[in-house]
mmCIF file of C-alpha atoms in Angstrom:
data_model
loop_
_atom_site.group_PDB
_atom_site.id
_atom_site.type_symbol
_atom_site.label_atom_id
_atom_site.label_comp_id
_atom_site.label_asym_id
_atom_site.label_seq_id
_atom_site.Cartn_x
_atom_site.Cartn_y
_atom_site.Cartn_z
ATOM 1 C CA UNK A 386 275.158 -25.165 70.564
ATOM 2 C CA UNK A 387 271.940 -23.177 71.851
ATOM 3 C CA UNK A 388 272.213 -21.734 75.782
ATOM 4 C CA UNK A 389 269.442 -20.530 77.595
ATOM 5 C CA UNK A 390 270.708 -18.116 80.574
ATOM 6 C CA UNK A 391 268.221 -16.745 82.946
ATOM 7 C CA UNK A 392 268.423 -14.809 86.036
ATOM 8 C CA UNK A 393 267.665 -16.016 89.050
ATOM 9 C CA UNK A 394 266.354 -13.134 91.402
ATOM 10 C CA UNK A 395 263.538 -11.513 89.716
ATOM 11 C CA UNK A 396 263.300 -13.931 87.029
ATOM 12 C CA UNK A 397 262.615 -17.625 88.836
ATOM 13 C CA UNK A 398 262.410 -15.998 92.209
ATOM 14 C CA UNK A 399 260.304 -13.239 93.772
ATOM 15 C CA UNK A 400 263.142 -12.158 95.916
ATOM 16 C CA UNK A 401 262.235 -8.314 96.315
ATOM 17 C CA UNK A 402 261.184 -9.461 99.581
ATOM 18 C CA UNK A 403 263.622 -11.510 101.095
ATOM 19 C CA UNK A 404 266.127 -8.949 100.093
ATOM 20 C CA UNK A 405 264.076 -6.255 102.289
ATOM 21 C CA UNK A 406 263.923 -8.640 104.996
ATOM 22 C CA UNK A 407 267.576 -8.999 104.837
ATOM 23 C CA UNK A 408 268.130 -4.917 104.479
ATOM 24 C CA UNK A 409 265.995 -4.055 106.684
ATOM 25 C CA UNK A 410 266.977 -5.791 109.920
ATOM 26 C CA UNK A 411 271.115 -4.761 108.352
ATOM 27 C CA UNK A 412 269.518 -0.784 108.385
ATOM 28 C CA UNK A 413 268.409 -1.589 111.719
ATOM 29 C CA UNK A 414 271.115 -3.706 113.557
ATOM 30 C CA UNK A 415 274.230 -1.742 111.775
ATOM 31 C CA UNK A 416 273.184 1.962 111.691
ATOM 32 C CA UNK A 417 271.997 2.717 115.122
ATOM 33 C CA UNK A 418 269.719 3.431 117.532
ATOM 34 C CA UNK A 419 268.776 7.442 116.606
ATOM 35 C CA UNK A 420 267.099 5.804 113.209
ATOM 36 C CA UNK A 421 263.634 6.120 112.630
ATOM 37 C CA UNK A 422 263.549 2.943 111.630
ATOM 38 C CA UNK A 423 260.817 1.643 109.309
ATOM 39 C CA UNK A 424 257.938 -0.952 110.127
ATOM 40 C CA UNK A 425 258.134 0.108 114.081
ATOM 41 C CA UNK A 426 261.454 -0.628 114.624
ATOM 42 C CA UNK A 427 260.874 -4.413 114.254
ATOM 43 C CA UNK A 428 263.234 -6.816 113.765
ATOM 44 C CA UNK A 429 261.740 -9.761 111.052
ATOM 45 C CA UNK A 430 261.620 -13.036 111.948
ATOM 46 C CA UNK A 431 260.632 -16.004 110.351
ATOM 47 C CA UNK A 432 258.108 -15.793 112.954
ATOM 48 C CA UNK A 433 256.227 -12.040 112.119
ATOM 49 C CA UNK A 434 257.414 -11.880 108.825
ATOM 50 C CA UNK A 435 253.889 -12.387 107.557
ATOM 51 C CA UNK A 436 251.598 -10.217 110.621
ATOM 52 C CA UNK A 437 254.379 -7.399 109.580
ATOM 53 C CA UNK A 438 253.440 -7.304 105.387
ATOM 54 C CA UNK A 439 249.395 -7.196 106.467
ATOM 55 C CA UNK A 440 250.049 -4.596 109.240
ATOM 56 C CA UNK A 441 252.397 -1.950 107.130
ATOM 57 C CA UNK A 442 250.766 -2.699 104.062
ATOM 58 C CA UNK A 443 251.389 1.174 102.433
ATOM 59 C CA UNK A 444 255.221 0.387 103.320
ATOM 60 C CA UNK A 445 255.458 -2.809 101.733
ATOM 61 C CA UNK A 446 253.555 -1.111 98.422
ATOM 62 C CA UNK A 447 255.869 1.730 98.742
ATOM 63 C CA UNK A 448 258.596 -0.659 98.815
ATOM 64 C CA UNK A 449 257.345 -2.572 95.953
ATOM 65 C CA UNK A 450 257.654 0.515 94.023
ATOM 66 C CA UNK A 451 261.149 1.446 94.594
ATOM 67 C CA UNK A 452 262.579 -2.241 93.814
ATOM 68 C CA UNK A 453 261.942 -1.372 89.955
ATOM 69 C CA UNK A 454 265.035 0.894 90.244
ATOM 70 C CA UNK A 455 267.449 -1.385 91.751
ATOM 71 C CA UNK A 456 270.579 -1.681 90.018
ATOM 72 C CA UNK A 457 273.332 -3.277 92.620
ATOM 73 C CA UNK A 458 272.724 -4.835 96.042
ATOM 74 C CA UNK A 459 274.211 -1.738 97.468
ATOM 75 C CA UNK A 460 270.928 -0.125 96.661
ATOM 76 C CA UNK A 461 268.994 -1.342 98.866
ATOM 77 C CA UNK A 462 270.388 0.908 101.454
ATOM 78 C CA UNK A 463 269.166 3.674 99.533
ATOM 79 C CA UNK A 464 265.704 2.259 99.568
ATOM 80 C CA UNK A 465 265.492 1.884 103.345
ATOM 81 C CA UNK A 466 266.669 5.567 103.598
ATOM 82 C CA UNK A 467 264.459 6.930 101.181
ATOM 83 C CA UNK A 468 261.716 4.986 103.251
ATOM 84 C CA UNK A 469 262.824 6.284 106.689
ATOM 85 C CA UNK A 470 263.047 10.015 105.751
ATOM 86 C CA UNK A 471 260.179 9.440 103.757
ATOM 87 C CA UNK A 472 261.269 11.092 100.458
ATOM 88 C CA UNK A 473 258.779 11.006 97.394
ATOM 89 C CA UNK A 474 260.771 9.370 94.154
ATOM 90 C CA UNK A 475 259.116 9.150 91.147
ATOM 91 C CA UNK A 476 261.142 7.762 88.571
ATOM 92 C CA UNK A 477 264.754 5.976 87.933
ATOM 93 C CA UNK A 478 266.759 9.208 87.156
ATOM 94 C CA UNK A 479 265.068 10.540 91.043
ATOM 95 C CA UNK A 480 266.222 7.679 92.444
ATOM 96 C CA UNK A 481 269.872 7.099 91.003
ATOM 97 C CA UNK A 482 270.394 11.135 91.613
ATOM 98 C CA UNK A 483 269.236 10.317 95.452
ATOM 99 C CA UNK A 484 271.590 7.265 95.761
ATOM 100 C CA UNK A 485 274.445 9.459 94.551
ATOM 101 C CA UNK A 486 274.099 11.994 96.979
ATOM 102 C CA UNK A 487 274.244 9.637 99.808
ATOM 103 C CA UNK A 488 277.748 9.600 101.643
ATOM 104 C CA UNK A 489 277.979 5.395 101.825
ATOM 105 C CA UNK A 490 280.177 2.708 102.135
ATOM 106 C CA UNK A 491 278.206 0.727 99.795
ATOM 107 C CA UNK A 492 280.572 -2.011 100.229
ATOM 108 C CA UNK A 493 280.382 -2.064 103.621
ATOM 109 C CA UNK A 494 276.625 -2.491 103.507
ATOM 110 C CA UNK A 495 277.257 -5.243 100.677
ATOM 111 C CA UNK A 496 278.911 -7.137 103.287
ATOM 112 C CA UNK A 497 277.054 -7.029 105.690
ATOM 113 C CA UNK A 498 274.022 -7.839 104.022
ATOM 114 C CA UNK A 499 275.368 -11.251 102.226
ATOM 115 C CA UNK A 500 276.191 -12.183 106.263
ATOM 116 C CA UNK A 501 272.529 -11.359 107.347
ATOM 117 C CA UNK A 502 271.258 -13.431 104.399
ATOM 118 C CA UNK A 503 273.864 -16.314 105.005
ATOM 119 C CA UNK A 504 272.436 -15.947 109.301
ATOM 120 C CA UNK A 505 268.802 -17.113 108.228
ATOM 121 C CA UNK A 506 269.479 -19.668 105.166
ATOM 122 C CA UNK A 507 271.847 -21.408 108.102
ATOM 123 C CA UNK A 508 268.939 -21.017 110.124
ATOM 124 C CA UNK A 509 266.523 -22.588 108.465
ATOM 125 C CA UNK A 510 267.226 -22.771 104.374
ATOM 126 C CA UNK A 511 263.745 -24.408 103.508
ATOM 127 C CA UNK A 512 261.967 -21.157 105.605
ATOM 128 C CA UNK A 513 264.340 -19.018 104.323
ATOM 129 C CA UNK A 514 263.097 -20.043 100.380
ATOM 130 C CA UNK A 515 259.295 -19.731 101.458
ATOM 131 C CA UNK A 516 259.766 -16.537 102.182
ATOM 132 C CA UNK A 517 259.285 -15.350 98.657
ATOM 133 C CA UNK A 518 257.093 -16.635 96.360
ATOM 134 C CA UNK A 519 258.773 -18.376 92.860
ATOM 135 C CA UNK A 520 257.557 -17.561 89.384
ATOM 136 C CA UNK A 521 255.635 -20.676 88.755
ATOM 137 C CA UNK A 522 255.496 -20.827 84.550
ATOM 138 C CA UNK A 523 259.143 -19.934 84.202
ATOM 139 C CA UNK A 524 259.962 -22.904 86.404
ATOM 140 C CA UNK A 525 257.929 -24.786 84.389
ATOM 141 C CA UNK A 526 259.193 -23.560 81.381
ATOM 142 C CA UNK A 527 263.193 -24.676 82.068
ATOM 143 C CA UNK A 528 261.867 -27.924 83.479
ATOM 144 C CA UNK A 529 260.422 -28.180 80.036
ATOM 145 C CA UNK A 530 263.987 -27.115 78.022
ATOM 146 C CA UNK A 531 265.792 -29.286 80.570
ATOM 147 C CA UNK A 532 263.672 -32.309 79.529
ATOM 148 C CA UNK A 533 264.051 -31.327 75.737
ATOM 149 C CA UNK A 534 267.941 -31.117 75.958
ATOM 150 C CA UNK A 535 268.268 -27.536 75.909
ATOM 151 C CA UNK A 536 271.238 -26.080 77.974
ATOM 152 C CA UNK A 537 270.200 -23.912 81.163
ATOM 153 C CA UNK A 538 272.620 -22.164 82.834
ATOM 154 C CA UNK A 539 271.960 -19.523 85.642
ATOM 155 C CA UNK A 540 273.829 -15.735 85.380
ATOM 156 C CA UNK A 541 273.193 -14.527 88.871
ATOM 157 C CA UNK A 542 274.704 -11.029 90.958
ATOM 158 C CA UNK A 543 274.635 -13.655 94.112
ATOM 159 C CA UNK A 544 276.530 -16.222 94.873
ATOM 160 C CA UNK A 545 276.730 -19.312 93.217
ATOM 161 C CA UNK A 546 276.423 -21.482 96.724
ATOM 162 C CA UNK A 547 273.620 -19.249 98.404
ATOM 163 C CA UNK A 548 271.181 -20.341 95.183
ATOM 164 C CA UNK A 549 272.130 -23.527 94.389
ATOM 165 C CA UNK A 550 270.447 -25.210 96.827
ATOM 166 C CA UNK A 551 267.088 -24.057 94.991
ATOM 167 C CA UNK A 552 267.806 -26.313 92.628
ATOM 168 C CA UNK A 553 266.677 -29.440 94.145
ATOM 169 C CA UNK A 554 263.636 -31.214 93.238
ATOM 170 C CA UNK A 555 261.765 -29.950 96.557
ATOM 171 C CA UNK A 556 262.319 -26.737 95.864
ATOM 172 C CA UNK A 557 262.289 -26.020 92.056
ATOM 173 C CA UNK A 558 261.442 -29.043 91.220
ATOM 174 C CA UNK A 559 264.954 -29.292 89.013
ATOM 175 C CA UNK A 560 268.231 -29.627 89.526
ATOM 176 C CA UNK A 561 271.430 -27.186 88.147
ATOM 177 C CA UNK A 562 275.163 -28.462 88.654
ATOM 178 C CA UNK A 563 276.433 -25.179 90.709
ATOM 179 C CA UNK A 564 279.137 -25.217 87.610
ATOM 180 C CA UNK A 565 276.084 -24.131 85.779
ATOM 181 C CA UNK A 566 275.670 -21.232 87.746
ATOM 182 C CA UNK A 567 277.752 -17.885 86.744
ATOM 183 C CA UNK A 568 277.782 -15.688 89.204
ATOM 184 C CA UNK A 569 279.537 -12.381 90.839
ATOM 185 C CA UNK A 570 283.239 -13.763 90.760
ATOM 186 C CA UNK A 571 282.877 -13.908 86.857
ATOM 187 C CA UNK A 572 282.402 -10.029 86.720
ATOM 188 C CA UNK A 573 279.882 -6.767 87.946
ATOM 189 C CA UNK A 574 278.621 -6.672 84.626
ATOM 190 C CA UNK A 575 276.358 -9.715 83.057
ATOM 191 C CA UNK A 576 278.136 -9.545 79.835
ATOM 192 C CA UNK A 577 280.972 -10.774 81.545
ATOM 193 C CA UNK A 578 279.267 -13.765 82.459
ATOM 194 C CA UNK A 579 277.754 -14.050 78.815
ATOM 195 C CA UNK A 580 281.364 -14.143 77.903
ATOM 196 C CA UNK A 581 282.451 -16.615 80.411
ATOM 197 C CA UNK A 582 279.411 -19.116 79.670
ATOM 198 C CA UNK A 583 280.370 -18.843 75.897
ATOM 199 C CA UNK A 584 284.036 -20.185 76.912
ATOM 200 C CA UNK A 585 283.309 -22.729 79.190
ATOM 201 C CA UNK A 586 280.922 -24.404 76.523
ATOM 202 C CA UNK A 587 282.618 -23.794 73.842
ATOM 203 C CA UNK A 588 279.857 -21.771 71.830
ATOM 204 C CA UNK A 589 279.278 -18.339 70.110
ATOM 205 C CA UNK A 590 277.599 -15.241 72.060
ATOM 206 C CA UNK A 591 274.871 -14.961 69.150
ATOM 207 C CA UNK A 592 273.961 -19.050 70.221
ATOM 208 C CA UNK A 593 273.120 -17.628 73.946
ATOM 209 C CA UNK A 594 270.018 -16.078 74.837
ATOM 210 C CA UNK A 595 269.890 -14.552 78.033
ATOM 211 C CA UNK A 596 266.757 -13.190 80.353
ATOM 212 C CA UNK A 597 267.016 -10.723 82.644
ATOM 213 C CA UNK A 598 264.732 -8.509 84.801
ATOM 214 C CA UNK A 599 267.444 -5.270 85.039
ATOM 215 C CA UNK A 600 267.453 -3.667 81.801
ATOM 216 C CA UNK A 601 271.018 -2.428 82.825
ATOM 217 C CA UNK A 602 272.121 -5.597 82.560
ATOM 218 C CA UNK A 603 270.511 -6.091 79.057
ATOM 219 C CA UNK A 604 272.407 -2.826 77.461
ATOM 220 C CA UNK A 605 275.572 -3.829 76.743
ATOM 221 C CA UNK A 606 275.313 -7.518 76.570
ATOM 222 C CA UNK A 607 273.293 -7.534 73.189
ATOM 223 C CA UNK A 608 276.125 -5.173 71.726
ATOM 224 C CA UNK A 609 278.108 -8.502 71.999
ATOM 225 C CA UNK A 610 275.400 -10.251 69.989
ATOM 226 C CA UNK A 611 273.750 -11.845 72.254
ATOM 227 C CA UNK A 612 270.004 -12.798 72.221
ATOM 228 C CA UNK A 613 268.509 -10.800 75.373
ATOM 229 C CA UNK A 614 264.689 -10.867 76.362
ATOM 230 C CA UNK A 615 263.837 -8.142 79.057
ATOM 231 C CA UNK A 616 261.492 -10.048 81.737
ATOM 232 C CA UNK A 617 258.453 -7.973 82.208
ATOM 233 C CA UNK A 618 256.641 -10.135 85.020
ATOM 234 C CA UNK A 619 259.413 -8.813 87.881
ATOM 235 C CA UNK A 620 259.778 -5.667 89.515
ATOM 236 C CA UNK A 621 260.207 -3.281 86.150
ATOM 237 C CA UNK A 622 258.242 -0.355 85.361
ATOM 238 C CA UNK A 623 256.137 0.404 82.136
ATOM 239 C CA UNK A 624 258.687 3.570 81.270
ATOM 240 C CA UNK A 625 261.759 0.452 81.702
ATOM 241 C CA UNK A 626 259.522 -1.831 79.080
ATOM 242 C CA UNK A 627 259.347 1.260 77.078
ATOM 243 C CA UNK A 628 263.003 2.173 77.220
ATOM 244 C CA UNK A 629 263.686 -1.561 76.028
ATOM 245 C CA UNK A 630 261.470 -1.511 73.180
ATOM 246 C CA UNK A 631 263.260 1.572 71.647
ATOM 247 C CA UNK A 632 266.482 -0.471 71.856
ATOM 248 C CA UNK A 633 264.977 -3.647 70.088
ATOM 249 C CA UNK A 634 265.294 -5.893 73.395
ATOM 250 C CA UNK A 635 262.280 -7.837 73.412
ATOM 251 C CA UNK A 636 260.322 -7.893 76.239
ATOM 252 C CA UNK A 637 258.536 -11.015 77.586
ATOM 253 C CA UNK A 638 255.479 -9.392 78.906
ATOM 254 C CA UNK A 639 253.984 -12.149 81.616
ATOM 255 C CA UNK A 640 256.035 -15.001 82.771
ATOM 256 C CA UNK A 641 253.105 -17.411 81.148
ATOM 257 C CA UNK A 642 254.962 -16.295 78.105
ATOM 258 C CA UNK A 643 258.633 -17.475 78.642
ATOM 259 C CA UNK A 644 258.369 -20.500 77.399
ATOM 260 C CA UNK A 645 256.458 -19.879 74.125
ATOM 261 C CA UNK A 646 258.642 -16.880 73.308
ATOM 262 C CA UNK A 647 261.693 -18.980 74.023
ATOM 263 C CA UNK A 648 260.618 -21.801 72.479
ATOM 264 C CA UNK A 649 260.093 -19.984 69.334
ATOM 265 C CA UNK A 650 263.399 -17.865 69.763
ATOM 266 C CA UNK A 651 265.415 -21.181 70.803
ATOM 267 C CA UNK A 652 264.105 -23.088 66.944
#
């Protein structure tokens, strides 16, 4: 038995953004009122989420930048500080060095940032999924395995119930049993969930291949044998494609290639 396991945030969904519209108005709310505060001090809304992007357009880019060296949601309270004190990072080792230093309750922030996120899907789930583009070809491309039989199950560092609703024909067009989806209660690290899929459906680690836009996550999980493709369409940098390469993990270069590669890999 063959599984395909993808990654939801990064690899179906564009959801650099909503997570800085989540962290940022956390920063904001939670740490307060002597902060500098990034993109004047607003508050987003469903409402100026858009005026805000075209009117701090160099924050946004610099933001971009600094979501290729996210490794745990905790991070994104790094990026917002780096942003507000306006520090220059140029690569992953500047940035994890940075995050280190930092005296944080990561966990804290954690929390509070999965009950931000949690305020605005109650308030309106269907804005709340707009707010971030998807990847269009990859959705196409497990609409195409689902069709063909293929098994697609979903390793996620969210939670299970905040994605699943994504999976309905208005949204992504396809629908995944939230048993399908593995996500943080089956361990920090994905191989944990590669070993936990392999259980449930009764198959061996070298029959699942896995995608994934956090090469972090990819080191360690193809030491179990597992057949991991780095996604190079998300928020990864050319010196993370690089690193990749030298360790044999393929990478998938534009999501207008997952399917073909798959395909190929899955025969």
């Amino acid at each position: 038995m063959k599984i395909l396991a993808v990654d939801f945030d990064g690899v179906i969904s564009d959801s650099a953004l909503k997570s800085l519209f989540v962290s940022h108005n956390v920063y904001c709310k939670y740490f307060g009122s002597e902060v500098k505060r990034n993109f004047g001090g607003k508050l987003f809304t469903f409402e100026n989420w858009e005026e805000i992007q075209k009117q701090y357009k160099k924050e946004m880019d610099y933001y971009r930048r600094l979501r290729s060296y996210i490794e745990l949601s905790g991070d994104f309270f790094a990026i917002i500080k780096i942003m507000e004190e306006q520090v220059r990072i140029k690569d992953q080792q500047e940035f994890i060095a940075y995050r280190n230093q930092l005296q944080f309750d990561y966990q804290f922030f954690r929390e509070l940032f999965f009950k931000e996120k949690e305020k605005w899907q109650k308030k309106s789930f269907r804005k709340w999924f707009f707010l971030s583009p998807i990847f269009k070809e990859v959705v196409k491309g497990i609409q195409r395995f689902t069709k063909e039989g293929q098994k697609v199950v979903i390793a996620t560092s969210n939670h299970s119930k905040a994605i699943h609703r994504a999976f309905q024909p208005e949204y992504l067009g396809f629908e995944i049993d939230i048993e399908d989806i593995f996500d943080k209660n089956f361990g920090k690290h994905k191989a944990e969930h590669m070993q936990a899929i392999a259980k449930k459906y009764d198959a061996k680690l070298n029959e699942i291949y896995f995608v994934d836009d956090q090469l972090s996550y990819l080191k360690g999980t193809d030491d179990l044998g597992v057949n991991v493709f780095f996604a190079g369409w998300g928020y990864c940098t050319e010196s993370q494609k690089e690193e990749a390469k030298k360790k044999k993990i393929p990478v998938i270069e534009k999501e207008k290639d997952f399917y073909p590669v798959l395909k190929q890999a899955l025969s």
